[in-house]
Amino acid sequence: MKKIIITIDGWSSTGKSTLAKQLAKALKYLYVDSGAMYRAITLYFLRNHVDWTDKQDVKKALKQINIEFQTNAKTHTSDVYLNGENVEYVIRDMVVAEKVSEVAAIREVREFAVAQQKRMGEPKGIIMDGRDIGTVVFPHAELKIFMTADSSVRVERRFKEMFDKNPNITIEEVKANLEMRDYIDSHREVSPLRPAKNSISLDNTNLTQKEQFQKAMEWADKKITGT
Ligand code: DC
């Protein structure tokens, strides 16, 4: 069967990774969370006190970073590894969330991540989610989805997710972080968040996970079978 590339971009907390994982499982495709790469780089910068306003420091640091994805036998999805350490859990921390958009706006950081993302897509049969996957990483992907949802719904979703890990977190903190990331991600000079040409918009404010999955599967089937 023909293998395609599916890109899922959109605003923070619109459920991109949930949909990407469902599609990857159903189609037996590789799922890559590109945001995890930017989060892992941010974690490295924070731990190693990299001054990311200094281009030379950034370039030097990137040479020390190796990012890999490995399948987790329990969850059956892929975990991100930073220099051999599984950082899938720690990169979701608020400390990283507060800085990741700043780091992801740096040209050198994006070039580093995008080069690796393009290599991962060469064999096709891949679903990647992020902010610039349909516009920059795979502009020729067969299926491009752009996800949106009302901001109050997104805040609520992210709050529930974060609260499980950190019961001290407040809804105001989560809202402020989401708004800040949306702003930086869509206003940066390099690869700002935009719907890609030929992308299909998916607003899931009033959709269940099952409903949105069914819609996306129909689109994917059409592209795979050419109907
Ligand atoms: O999807 P996420 O929330 O884990 O992404 C973390 C940050 O990384 C997000 O604020 C924007 C950035 N990002 C990006 O700039 N480009 C991507 N392809 C993926 C994520």
GROMACS .gro file of C-alpha atoms and ligand atoms in nm:
model
  247
    1MET     CA    1   0.000   0.000   0.000
    2LYS     CA    2   0.117   0.354  -0.081
    3LYS     CA    3   0.280   0.527   0.217
    4ILE     CA    4   0.219   0.896   0.270
    5ILE     CA    5   0.338   1.177   0.496
    6ILE     CA    6   0.083   1.336   0.729
    7THR     CA    7   0.157   1.668   0.897
    8ILE     CA    8  -0.038   1.804   1.192
    9ASP     CA    9   0.026   2.164   1.289
   10GLY     CA   10  -0.169   2.401   1.507
   11TRP     CA   11  -0.197   2.598   1.827
   12SER     CA   12  -0.072   2.464   2.161
   13SER     CA   13  -0.304   2.216   2.335
   14THR     CA   14  -0.532   2.152   2.040
   15GLY     CA   15  -0.477   1.777   2.076
   16LYS     CA   16  -0.229   1.737   1.790
   17SER     CA   17  -0.034   1.458   1.956
   18THR     CA   18  -0.349   1.267   2.058
   19LEU     CA   19  -0.471   1.263   1.700
   20ALA     CA   20  -0.124   1.189   1.561
   21LYS     CA   21  -0.083   0.888   1.792
   22GLN     CA   22  -0.427   0.751   1.700
   23LEU     CA   23  -0.352   0.782   1.328
   24ALA     CA   24  -0.005   0.631   1.367
   25LYS     CA   25  -0.149   0.331   1.548
   26ALA     CA   26  -0.425   0.274   1.293
   27LEU     CA   27  -0.199   0.316   0.991
   28LYS     CA   28   0.109   0.153   1.150
   29TYR     CA   29   0.308   0.468   1.076
   30LEU     CA   30   0.591   0.626   1.270
   31TYR     CA   31   0.484   0.914   1.495
   32VAL     CA   32   0.726   1.198   1.562
   33ASP     CA   33   0.653   1.474   1.814
   34SER     CA   34   0.866   1.760   1.680
   35GLY     CA   35   0.782   1.977   1.982
   36ALA     CA   36   0.963   1.720   2.197
   37MET     CA   37   1.282   1.803   2.008
   38TYR     CA   38   1.253   2.175   2.089
   39ARG     CA   39   1.170   2.087   2.448
   40ALA     CA   40   1.473   1.853   2.475
   41ILE     CA   41   1.703   2.125   2.334
   42THR     CA   42   1.558   2.374   2.584
   43LEU     CA   43   1.620   2.127   2.866
   44TYR     CA   44   1.982   2.091   2.757
   45PHE     CA   45   2.026   2.470   2.742
   46LEU     CA   46   1.876   2.516   3.090
   47ARG     CA   47   2.077   2.238   3.249
   48ASN     CA   48   2.402   2.357   3.093
   49HIS     CA   49   2.343   2.729   3.145
   50VAL     CA   50   2.369   2.801   2.775
   51ASP     CA   51   2.326   3.170   2.697
   52TRP     CA   52   2.086   3.136   2.405
   53THR     CA   53   2.107   3.506   2.321
   54ASP     CA   54   2.466   3.434   2.212
   55LYS     CA   55   2.483   3.264   1.869
   56GLN     CA   56   2.829   3.116   1.932
   57ASP     CA   57   2.712   2.960   2.259
   58VAL     CA   58   2.408   2.816   2.081
   59LYS     CA   59   2.615   2.670   1.796
   60LYS     CA   60   2.863   2.516   2.042
   61ALA     CA   61   2.583   2.366   2.250
   62LEU     CA   62   2.399   2.218   1.950
   63LYS     CA   63   2.716   2.021   1.863
   64GLN     CA   64   2.684   1.846   2.200
   65ILE     CA   65   2.320   1.747   2.150
   66ASN     CA   66   2.195   1.416   2.017
   67ILE     CA   67   1.821   1.359   2.001
   68GLU     CA   68   1.663   1.023   1.927
   69PHE     CA   69   1.317   0.870   1.945
   70GLN     CA   70   1.270   0.516   2.076
   71THR     CA   71   0.954   0.312   2.110
   72ASN     CA   72   0.832   0.273   2.466
   73ALA     CA   73   0.732  -0.092   2.515
   74LYS     CA   74   0.459   0.002   2.765
   75THR     CA   75   0.290   0.294   2.588
   76HIS     CA   76   0.372   0.179   2.230
   77THR     CA   77   0.452   0.537   2.131
   78SER     CA   78   0.796   0.691   2.100
   79ASP     CA   79   0.986   0.859   2.380
   80VAL     CA   80   1.245   1.128   2.320
   81TYR     CA   81   1.605   1.072   2.431
   82LEU     CA   82   1.855   1.351   2.494
   83ASN     CA   83   2.213   1.223   2.474
   84GLY     CA   84   2.095   0.874   2.567
   85GLU     CA   85   1.865   0.980   2.855
   86ASN     CA   86   1.490   0.933   2.834
   87VAL     CA   87   1.355   1.288   2.889
   88GLU     CA   88   0.998   1.229   2.770
   89TYR     CA   89   0.855   1.313   3.113
   90VAL     CA   90   1.085   1.591   3.232
   91ILE     CA   91   1.046   1.799   2.912
   92ARG     CA   92   0.673   1.846   2.993
   93ASP     CA   93   0.766   2.042   3.306
   94MET     CA   94   0.658   2.407   3.339
   95VAL     CA   95   1.026   2.514   3.370
   96VAL     CA   96   1.079   2.393   3.013
   97ALA     CA   97   0.738   2.515   2.889
   98GLU     CA   98   0.826   2.867   3.002
   99LYS     CA   99   1.135   2.887   2.783
  100VAL     CA  100   1.071   2.655   2.490
  101SER     CA  101   0.909   2.911   2.258
  102GLU     CA  102   1.206   3.145   2.302
  103VAL     CA  103   1.449   2.866   2.219
  104ALA     CA  104   1.236   2.740   1.928
  105ALA     CA  105   1.248   3.088   1.771
  106ILE     CA  106   1.628   3.073   1.727
  107ARG     CA  107   1.726   3.017   1.363
  108GLU     CA  108   2.018   2.782   1.440
  109VAL     CA  109   1.801   2.570   1.669
  110ARG     CA  110   1.536   2.536   1.398
  111GLU     CA  111   1.790   2.445   1.130
  112PHE     CA  112   1.928   2.175   1.358
  113ALA     CA  113   1.583   2.028   1.435
  114VAL     CA  114   1.439   2.060   1.082
  115ALA     CA  115   1.737   1.880   0.922
  116GLN     CA  116   1.679   1.581   1.148
  117GLN     CA  117   1.300   1.592   1.094
  118LYS     CA  118   1.343   1.585   0.714
  119ARG     CA  119   1.575   1.280   0.742
  120MET     CA  120   1.315   1.098   0.952
  121GLY     CA  121   1.053   1.152   0.681
  122GLU     CA  122   1.255   1.008   0.393
  123PRO     CA  123   1.103   0.656   0.409
  124LYS     CA  124   0.749   0.810   0.428
  125GLY     CA  125   0.484   0.636   0.642
  126ILE     CA  126   0.526   0.909   0.902
  127ILE     CA  127   0.303   1.144   1.100
  128MET     CA  128   0.473   1.446   1.250
  129ASP     CA  129   0.310   1.717   1.459
  130GLY     CA  130   0.434   2.066   1.541
  131ARG     CA  131   0.408   2.424   1.416
  132ASP     CA  132   0.593   2.429   1.082
  133ILE     CA  133   0.572   2.069   0.964
  134GLY     CA  134   0.338   2.139   0.671
  135THR     CA  135   0.494   2.475   0.584
  136VAL     CA  136   0.868   2.404   0.617
  137VAL     CA  137   0.958   2.044   0.703
  138PHE     CA  138   0.732   1.856   0.459
  139PRO     CA  139   0.574   2.116   0.227
  140HIS     CA  140   0.495   1.834  -0.020
  141ALA     CA  141   0.320   1.609   0.233
  142GLU     CA  142   0.014   1.433   0.094
  143LEU     CA  143  -0.209   1.524   0.392
  144LYS     CA  144  -0.170   1.840   0.599
  145ILE     CA  145  -0.398   1.909   0.895
  146PHE     CA  146  -0.415   2.240   1.082
  147MET     CA  147  -0.574   2.211   1.427
  148THR     CA  148  -0.757   2.479   1.619
  149ALA     CA  149  -0.991   2.494   1.921
  150ASP     CA  150  -1.135   2.770   2.137
  151SER     CA  151  -0.878   2.904   2.376
  152SER     CA  152  -1.085   2.835   2.691
  153VAL     CA  153  -1.111   2.469   2.588
  154ARG     CA  154  -0.738   2.453   2.527
  155VAL     CA  155  -0.656   2.608   2.866
  156GLU     CA  156  -0.886   2.360   3.039
  157ARG     CA  157  -0.725   2.065   2.860
  158ARG     CA  158  -0.371   2.177   2.939
  159PHE     CA  159  -0.460   2.251   3.300
  160LYS     CA  160  -0.595   1.898   3.353
  161GLU     CA  161  -0.279   1.753   3.199
  162MET     CA  162  -0.044   1.968   3.410
  163PHE     CA  163  -0.246   1.933   3.732
  164ASP     CA  164  -0.191   1.555   3.736
  165LYS     CA  165   0.183   1.619   3.757
  166ASN     CA  166   0.180   1.934   3.967
  167PRO     CA  167  -0.126   1.995   4.189
  168ASN     CA  168   0.010   2.341   4.285
  169ILE     CA  169  -0.034   2.477   3.934
  170THR     CA  170  -0.307   2.736   3.880
  171ILE     CA  171  -0.534   2.785   3.579
  172GLU     CA  172  -0.403   3.145   3.547
  173GLU     CA  173  -0.045   3.020   3.512
  174VAL     CA  174  -0.147   2.772   3.244
  175LYS     CA  175  -0.346   3.036   3.056
  176ALA     CA  176  -0.060   3.288   3.067
  177ASN     CA  177   0.187   3.027   2.941
  178LEU     CA  178  -0.039   2.918   2.654
  179GLU     CA  179  -0.103   3.277   2.546
  180MET     CA  180   0.265   3.360   2.557
  181ARG     CA  181   0.361   3.051   2.353
  182ASP     CA  182   0.086   3.113   2.095
  183TYR     CA  183   0.208   3.469   2.055
  184ILE     CA  184   0.577   3.386   2.018
  185ASP     CA  185   0.511   3.082   1.793
  186SER     CA  186   0.297   3.283   1.551
  187HIS     CA  187   0.499   3.606   1.550
  188ARG     CA  188   0.857   3.482   1.524
  189GLU     CA  189   1.067   3.567   1.221
  190VAL     CA  190   1.169   3.210   1.136
  191SER     CA  191   0.893   2.963   1.040
  192PRO     CA  192   0.602   3.121   1.227
  193LEU     CA  193   0.293   2.912   1.295
  194ARG     CA  194   0.065   2.941   0.989
  195PRO     CA  195  -0.177   2.706   0.814
  196ALA     CA  196   0.017   2.542   0.530
  197LYS     CA  197  -0.091   2.579   0.169
  198ASN     CA  198  -0.348   2.306   0.094
  199SER     CA  199  -0.394   2.222   0.462
  200ILE     CA  200  -0.730   2.108   0.597
  201SER     CA  201  -0.849   2.293   0.904
  202LEU     CA  202  -0.977   2.086   1.195
  203ASP     CA  203  -1.153   2.274   1.476
  204ASN     CA  204  -1.213   2.026   1.756
  205THR     CA  205  -1.378   2.258   2.010
  206ASN     CA  206  -1.698   2.052   1.988
  207LEU     CA  207  -1.563   1.722   1.864
  208THR     CA  208  -1.488   1.410   2.065
  209GLN     CA  209  -1.153   1.239   2.012
  210LYS     CA  210  -1.335   0.962   1.829
  211GLU     CA  211  -1.512   1.203   1.593
  212GLN     CA  212  -1.196   1.389   1.502
  213PHE     CA  213  -1.010   1.062   1.450
  214GLN     CA  214  -1.282   0.939   1.211
  215LYS     CA  215  -1.264   1.258   1.008
  216ALA     CA  216  -0.885   1.244   0.983
  217MET     CA  217  -0.888   0.874   0.894
  218GLU     CA  218  -1.127   0.944   0.606
  219TRP     CA  219  -0.892   1.213   0.475
  220ALA     CA  220  -0.591   0.983   0.513
  221ASP     CA  221  -0.768   0.690   0.340
  222LYS     CA  222  -0.853   0.910   0.043
  223LYS     CA  223  -0.491   1.019   0.005
  224ILE     CA  224  -0.358   0.665   0.043
  225THR     CA  225  -0.601   0.505  -0.202
  226GLY     CA  226  -0.608   0.806  -0.437
  227THR     CA  227  -0.990   0.819  -0.434
  228DC      O1  228   0.394   2.100   2.071
  228DC      P1  229   0.463   2.147   2.198
  228DC      O2  230   0.376   2.232   2.286
  228DC      O3  231   0.528   2.036   2.273
  228DC      O4  232   0.580   2.242   2.144
  228DC      C1  233   0.669   2.306   2.233
  228DC      C2  234   0.714   2.437   2.172
  228DC      O5  235   0.801   2.410   2.062
  228DC      C3  236   0.603   2.526   2.121
  228DC      O6  237   0.582   2.638   2.205
  228DC      C4  238   0.651   2.574   1.987
  228DC      C5  239   0.773   2.495   1.955
  228DC      N1  240   0.760   2.417   1.832
  228DC      C6  241   0.800   2.477   1.716
  228DC      O7  242   0.836   2.593   1.716
  228DC      N2  243   0.799   2.406   1.600
  228DC      C7  244   0.758   2.279   1.599
  228DC      N3  245   0.759   2.213   1.484
  228DC      C8  246   0.714   2.218   1.717
  228DC      C9  247   0.715   2.290   1.833
   0.00000   0.00000   0.00000
